[in-house]
């Protein structure tokens, strides 16, 4: 049945394509329009809804009865012809399926388990930091954030992650969550040579014994995870946990390098790198947009939304919402309350790896800060255009050892 919408209560329209390369490279003018125009807008180029304000973003992510994830967290409905694909076995499931699977994965990466990874992460971070200190001029993305995450996270996951292959696969999957544009086509081409490697790398036999990946396979073999879930769950962790964390560490490095006052704060107390990371992902969310689908005609922000329609939650806009944050464009690691941002999502699909990301960020940023007298930008940073991910491409930095 075609839903009936009273146009007087329908949301306003915004005629900007959020997946245009210039918008992806600098989404802030788009975020500002989204925030100004209203609590919900209809994105004209795709006929979908979008929210940017903190309150409505939180509401959509917290209400699976009205806003389901089973239509996929990308732009198109994965249940429909043309874009049909199997759902992501964690993120694109509703209760009760989601509840059981999430419980098993959370058990494998429980807070106690993640805390136990600290010493090894610190060791790996020290080695990566020593390497860039020897270079003095380095790329904060490739030589620090990527070098550390690809090593430390790959080890705990138990999956061999050659840098080029993993980044190509991950970029393709973030692009596939968007429209069929040139970015998506190019990334599919770049990832094509690695697809066989990727399929092999998440098989049971390829996992490092005792690792997170091996435990997911054990859980499936013991019947705690549905048949065929372990490989998919390993893929989710590779994709969800690699580029997002690299992006967040890159954002924190960028802000610390460009603002001597913020650098002085972490120098005075290196534990404050934790605040710097939280503020960095509030200020610039790695996750660009996460979609849900309306399950019926629903009211949101005073507007009536049609049933069975996609709605994108733009987390980067929510982090700049002046209703939630004072002077939202300013990076300030002393901001209180830190940690109320939505960069890790919220509700039942909230990021399952947030403790891991936080520990990784803390270890690598602290290793650098505690060994360096100063950190400065050594040229303008460059951004990478990816449909569903905001990340730096290059971050030229100059460091002075202590
Ligand atoms: C700075 C780093 C990270 C950011 C910004 C981030 C962001 C997010 C966001 C926004 C969501 C919610 C998506 C939605 O509701 O549609 C999410 C979910 C998820 N993240 Fe992360 N993430 C990060 C790191 C990680 C890491 C290291 C892992 C690896 C374990 C991970 C695994 C997951 C999984 C499995 C989910 C789905 C949870 C569920 O559906 O129950 N993430 N993440």
XYZ file of C-alpha atoms and ligand atoms in Angstrom:
445
model
C 0.000 0.000 0.000
C 1.369 3.464 -0.854
C 1.712 5.475 2.373
C -0.237 8.716 2.610
C 1.778 11.733 3.710
C 0.271 15.086 4.552
C 2.705 17.467 2.836
C 2.116 20.061 5.595
C 3.815 17.728 8.062
C 6.318 16.204 5.631
C 9.956 17.165 6.235
C 11.629 19.892 4.153
C 13.708 18.889 1.148
C 17.455 19.311 0.759
C 18.863 19.196 -2.751
C 22.460 18.234 -1.936
C 24.030 14.892 -2.855
C 25.954 13.812 0.249
C 27.943 11.375 -1.905
C 29.327 13.983 -4.318
C 33.107 13.904 -4.037
C 33.443 17.606 -3.005
C 30.832 17.021 -0.269
C 32.652 13.913 0.963
C 35.947 15.802 1.029
C 34.376 18.620 3.066
C 30.949 17.649 4.431
C 30.666 20.563 6.857
C 28.626 22.927 4.631
C 26.235 19.988 4.050
C 26.122 19.213 7.798
C 25.300 22.871 8.502
C 22.391 22.889 6.010
C 21.123 19.618 7.432
C 21.255 20.995 10.981
C 19.631 24.319 10.041
C 16.840 23.009 7.862
C 15.076 20.949 10.506
C 15.094 17.856 12.678
C 14.486 15.645 9.612
C 14.957 16.418 5.930
C 14.242 14.554 2.733
C 17.359 14.214 0.579
C 16.007 15.028 -2.862
C 18.647 13.200 -4.964
C 17.757 9.835 -3.384
C 14.232 10.268 -1.963
C 15.447 9.202 1.488
C 15.276 10.962 4.840
C 18.235 12.271 6.821
C 18.809 13.462 10.363
C 21.774 15.451 11.662
C 20.636 16.819 14.996
C 21.863 14.980 18.087
C 18.415 14.335 19.551
C 16.843 12.819 16.447
C 20.024 10.879 15.632
C 19.839 9.308 19.062
C 16.132 8.632 18.667
C 16.483 6.842 15.326
C 19.371 4.660 16.509
C 17.589 3.767 19.751
C 14.235 2.707 18.320
C 14.500 -0.531 16.303
C 10.717 -0.947 16.303
C 10.253 2.145 14.135
C 13.684 2.167 12.483
C 14.971 -1.274 11.559
C 18.572 -2.127 10.657
C 17.472 -5.191 8.675
C 17.077 -3.129 5.484
C 20.829 -2.511 5.659
C 22.834 0.345 7.127
C 23.666 1.690 3.673
C 21.683 3.891 1.306
C 19.726 1.134 -0.434
C 17.397 -1.495 0.989
C 19.296 -4.787 0.811
C 16.029 -6.739 0.881
C 14.929 -5.307 -2.452
C 15.794 -6.375 -6.026
C 18.790 -4.591 -7.484
C 20.583 -4.144 -4.193
C 19.875 -7.529 -2.660
C 22.728 -8.932 -0.583
C 22.923 -10.973 2.610
C 22.751 -8.838 5.770
C 25.821 -8.107 7.851
C 25.456 -10.847 10.519
C 25.674 -8.432 13.466
C 24.806 -4.904 12.429
C 21.967 -5.644 10.028
C 20.020 -7.952 12.331
C 17.086 -7.093 14.565
C 16.216 -8.821 17.845
C 16.006 -11.669 18.657
C 18.699 -12.775 16.119
C 20.872 -9.776 16.910
C 20.665 -10.275 20.680
C 22.101 -13.801 20.628
C 24.887 -13.082 18.145
C 25.940 -9.847 19.864
C 26.047 -11.614 23.238
C 28.518 -14.208 21.929
C 30.771 -11.609 20.263
C 30.683 -9.309 23.312
C 31.698 -12.302 25.448
C 34.761 -12.847 23.229
C 35.819 -9.166 23.346
C 34.616 -8.454 26.894
C 36.063 -5.496 28.842
C 38.215 -7.898 30.904
C 39.636 -9.490 27.742
C 40.375 -6.115 26.135
C 42.045 -4.805 29.311
C 44.358 -7.818 29.108
C 45.624 -6.643 25.693
C 47.109 -3.430 27.086
C 50.709 -4.527 27.695
C 51.119 -5.939 24.198
C 49.439 -2.889 22.600
C 51.823 -0.613 24.553
C 54.808 -2.573 23.311
C 53.650 -2.401 19.699
C 52.810 1.306 20.046
C 56.281 2.033 21.436
C 57.907 0.392 18.412
C 55.753 2.300 15.928
C 56.335 5.603 17.773
C 60.115 5.012 17.893
C 60.087 4.488 14.155
C 58.415 7.856 13.397
C 60.643 9.644 15.921
C 63.640 8.396 14.027
C 62.173 9.732 10.783
C 61.160 13.144 12.296
C 59.013 13.923 9.196
C 56.331 11.345 8.692
C 52.806 10.669 7.473
C 50.573 10.387 10.527
C 48.074 8.250 8.624
C 50.319 5.667 6.989
C 53.320 5.580 9.287
C 51.606 5.941 12.639
C 47.843 5.234 12.654
C 47.809 2.553 9.944
C 51.127 1.038 10.972
C 49.906 0.542 14.537
C 46.297 -0.544 13.923
C 47.179 -2.970 11.133
C 49.632 -4.621 13.463
C 47.950 -4.593 16.893
C 44.345 -5.145 15.790
C 45.271 -7.808 13.221
C 47.143 -9.747 15.896
C 44.244 -9.848 18.391
C 41.785 -10.619 15.627
C 44.030 -13.425 14.407
C 43.551 -12.472 10.770
C 46.517 -11.860 8.478
C 45.969 -8.300 7.268
C 48.422 -7.165 4.563
C 48.042 -3.394 4.467
C 47.170 -2.847 0.800
C 44.723 -5.724 0.635
C 42.920 -4.851 3.854
C 42.602 -1.172 3.069
C 41.325 -1.898 -0.458
C 38.686 -4.329 0.848
C 37.638 -2.022 3.629
C 37.375 1.016 1.344
C 35.281 -1.014 -1.094
C 32.853 -2.076 1.604
C 32.417 1.486 2.897
C 31.854 2.649 -0.691
C 29.331 -0.133 -1.290
C 27.136 1.306 1.447
C 26.599 4.335 -0.798
C 25.201 4.816 -4.317
C 26.519 3.273 -7.536
C 28.902 6.174 -8.156
C 32.403 6.379 -9.626
C 34.022 6.040 -6.187
C 32.262 2.762 -5.645
C 33.168 1.396 -9.093
C 36.835 2.378 -8.731
C 37.145 0.836 -5.279
C 35.537 -2.406 -6.475
C 38.157 -2.560 -9.221
C 40.997 -1.894 -6.768
C 39.757 -4.585 -4.388
C 39.134 -7.236 -7.078
C 42.658 -8.774 -6.952
C 42.328 -9.315 -3.202
C 38.901 -10.996 -3.023
C 40.262 -14.572 -2.963
C 42.760 -13.634 -0.273
C 39.943 -12.077 1.737
C 37.721 -15.161 1.494
C 40.622 -17.381 2.600
C 41.772 -15.087 5.388
C 38.566 -15.457 7.436
C 38.395 -19.288 7.199
C 38.802 -21.277 10.377
C 42.162 -22.750 9.399
C 43.652 -19.311 8.709
C 43.021 -17.962 12.209
C 45.771 -17.555 14.779
C 44.945 -20.026 17.585
C 43.325 -18.376 20.623
C 42.552 -15.172 18.691
C 39.167 -13.405 18.494
C 38.624 -14.917 15.025
C 39.458 -18.436 16.212
C 37.033 -18.040 19.128
C 34.265 -16.941 16.773
C 34.815 -20.130 14.755
C 34.857 -22.200 17.967
C 31.545 -20.593 18.991
C 30.026 -21.580 15.655
C 31.384 -25.135 15.908
C 29.880 -25.428 19.406
C 26.480 -24.183 18.191
C 26.629 -20.875 20.067
C 26.620 -18.953 16.779
C 24.305 -19.886 13.877
C 25.966 -21.953 11.112
C 27.898 -19.798 8.651
C 28.113 -16.787 10.976
C 31.757 -16.911 12.089
C 33.315 -15.993 8.745
C 30.858 -13.128 8.311
C 31.510 -11.915 11.849
C 35.288 -11.944 11.188
C 34.709 -9.883 8.050
C 32.586 -7.424 10.030
C 35.329 -6.972 12.598
C 38.013 -6.440 9.942
C 35.850 -3.864 8.149
C 34.287 -2.152 11.164
C 37.440 -2.062 13.232
C 40.270 -1.079 10.929
C 39.645 2.132 8.980
C 37.360 3.637 11.615
C 40.079 3.420 14.250
C 42.779 4.644 11.855
C 40.514 7.608 11.016
C 39.896 8.485 14.675
C 43.594 8.348 15.564
C 44.349 10.486 12.488
C 41.799 13.118 13.586
C 43.299 13.310 17.088
C 46.838 13.660 15.666
C 45.658 16.376 13.288
C 44.093 18.457 16.062
C 47.025 18.024 18.452
C 49.497 19.017 15.727
C 47.595 22.107 14.620
C 46.876 23.549 18.066
C 49.842 24.088 20.443
C 47.458 24.761 23.376
C 45.869 21.322 23.013
C 49.308 19.741 22.586
C 50.443 21.436 25.820
C 47.518 19.835 27.672
C 48.451 16.303 26.632
C 52.137 16.983 27.230
C 51.337 18.082 30.797
C 49.318 14.905 31.353
C 49.670 12.201 28.665
C 46.600 10.406 30.068
C 44.587 13.194 28.488
C 45.137 11.600 25.080
C 41.965 9.704 25.989
C 40.013 12.978 26.077
C 41.724 14.061 22.866
C 40.511 10.919 21.100
C 36.911 11.294 22.333
C 36.840 14.939 21.317
C 38.446 14.129 17.953
C 35.705 11.664 16.984
C 32.978 14.033 18.245
C 34.509 16.839 16.202
C 34.955 14.691 13.066
C 33.026 11.393 13.110
C 34.747 8.554 11.173
C 31.350 6.990 10.502
C 29.730 9.286 7.906
C 26.180 7.984 7.896
C 24.327 4.909 9.100
C 20.931 4.151 7.657
C 17.827 2.572 9.092
C 14.473 1.869 7.383
C 11.095 3.006 8.711
C 8.964 -0.007 9.616
C 5.712 1.988 9.344
C 4.522 5.572 9.055
C 6.292 7.282 11.969
C 6.494 10.706 13.613
C 9.936 12.186 14.096
C 10.812 15.759 15.051
C 7.198 16.789 14.415
C 7.167 15.358 10.882
C 5.388 12.354 9.457
C 7.714 9.935 7.683
C 6.558 7.420 5.086
C 6.763 3.718 5.858
C 9.485 1.556 4.308
C 11.819 4.474 3.579
C 15.499 4.812 4.315
C 16.684 7.351 6.866
C 20.374 8.279 7.167
C 21.836 9.288 10.514
C 24.721 11.684 9.861
C 26.872 11.288 12.951
C 29.376 13.974 11.928
C 26.529 16.504 11.870
C 25.298 15.315 15.286
C 28.788 15.997 16.661
C 28.496 19.625 15.454
C 24.915 20.215 16.590
C 24.884 23.525 18.521
C 21.845 22.248 20.462
C 24.078 19.579 22.001
C 27.509 21.231 21.995
C 28.720 24.705 22.865
C 30.887 26.123 20.063
C 30.716 22.769 18.296
C 33.328 23.613 15.634
C 36.020 24.151 18.238
C 38.229 21.172 19.173
C 38.642 21.296 22.937
C 39.735 18.229 24.820
C 38.642 19.865 28.081
C 35.054 19.852 26.893
C 32.633 18.314 29.342
C 30.905 15.952 29.288
C 33.227 14.101 26.932
C 31.925 10.702 25.887
C 28.330 11.782 25.189
C 28.993 11.940 21.482
C 27.352 9.538 19.045
C 30.501 8.640 17.087
C 30.176 5.055 18.332
C 26.423 5.035 17.666
C 23.968 4.273 20.450
C 21.304 1.734 21.334
C 21.539 -1.971 20.694
C 23.882 -1.598 17.703
C 26.283 0.749 19.494
C 29.880 0.003 18.624
C 30.903 -3.326 19.958
C 34.580 -2.531 19.496
C 34.651 0.856 21.225
C 36.822 -0.356 24.084
C 39.269 -1.789 21.575
C 39.365 1.455 19.574
C 39.829 3.499 22.749
C 42.657 1.294 23.977
C 44.425 1.384 20.611
C 44.115 5.182 20.426
C 45.307 5.658 23.969
C 48.366 3.424 23.510
C 49.596 4.900 20.235
C 48.884 8.554 21.116
C 50.491 8.199 24.529
C 53.552 6.493 23.048
C 54.031 9.441 20.697
C 53.235 12.224 23.170
C 55.459 10.881 25.930
C 58.479 10.652 23.583
C 58.049 13.991 21.776
C 58.778 17.587 22.726
C 56.649 18.966 19.893
C 54.363 17.847 17.088
C 53.534 20.088 14.145
C 51.823 19.969 10.798
C 54.365 19.707 7.990
C 51.927 20.610 5.212
C 48.182 20.567 4.652
C 46.372 17.317 5.401
C 44.469 15.581 2.579
C 41.118 13.825 2.901
C 40.020 10.593 1.222
C 36.591 10.516 -0.462
C 34.735 7.336 0.610
C 30.943 7.017 0.505
C 30.373 5.933 4.086
C 33.603 6.822 5.890
C 35.285 10.091 6.764
C 39.044 9.720 6.953
C 42.324 11.435 6.237
C 44.389 10.322 3.285
C 47.639 11.990 4.327
C 48.713 13.890 7.400
C 52.235 15.304 7.009
C 53.721 15.748 10.483
C 57.034 16.825 11.994
C 57.998 15.604 15.428
C 60.837 16.679 17.746
C 62.032 13.986 20.133
C 62.110 14.880 23.813
C 37.073 4.902 16.197
C 36.739 3.667 15.871
C 35.315 3.221 15.625
C 34.213 3.962 15.311
C 34.121 5.466 15.116
C 33.102 3.034 15.205
C 31.791 3.407 14.913
C 30.707 2.554 14.996
C 29.336 2.965 14.870
C 28.857 4.385 14.610
C 28.565 1.860 15.004
C 27.036 1.790 14.972
C 26.529 1.616 13.560
C 25.026 1.657 13.485
O 24.331 1.793 14.473
O 24.532 1.558 12.347
C 29.452 0.738 15.192
C 29.040 -0.564 15.324
C 29.912 -1.642 15.364
N 31.292 -1.579 15.476
Fe 32.422 0.085 15.572
N 33.565 1.771 15.425
C 34.909 1.837 15.706
C 35.750 0.779 16.006
C 35.376 -0.546 16.015
C 36.258 -1.652 16.305
C 37.732 -1.566 16.690
C 35.521 -2.797 16.140
C 36.043 -4.204 16.287
C 35.719 -5.030 17.166
C 34.168 -2.408 15.805
C 33.104 -3.253 15.588
C 31.777 -2.868 15.482
C 30.671 -3.804 15.363
C 30.773 -5.323 15.323
C 29.502 -3.032 15.302
C 28.075 -3.545 15.183
C 27.478 -3.756 16.566
C 26.050 -4.276 16.548
O 25.376 -4.183 15.525
O 25.606 -4.780 17.583
N 34.119 -1.038 15.735
N 30.752 1.190 15.204
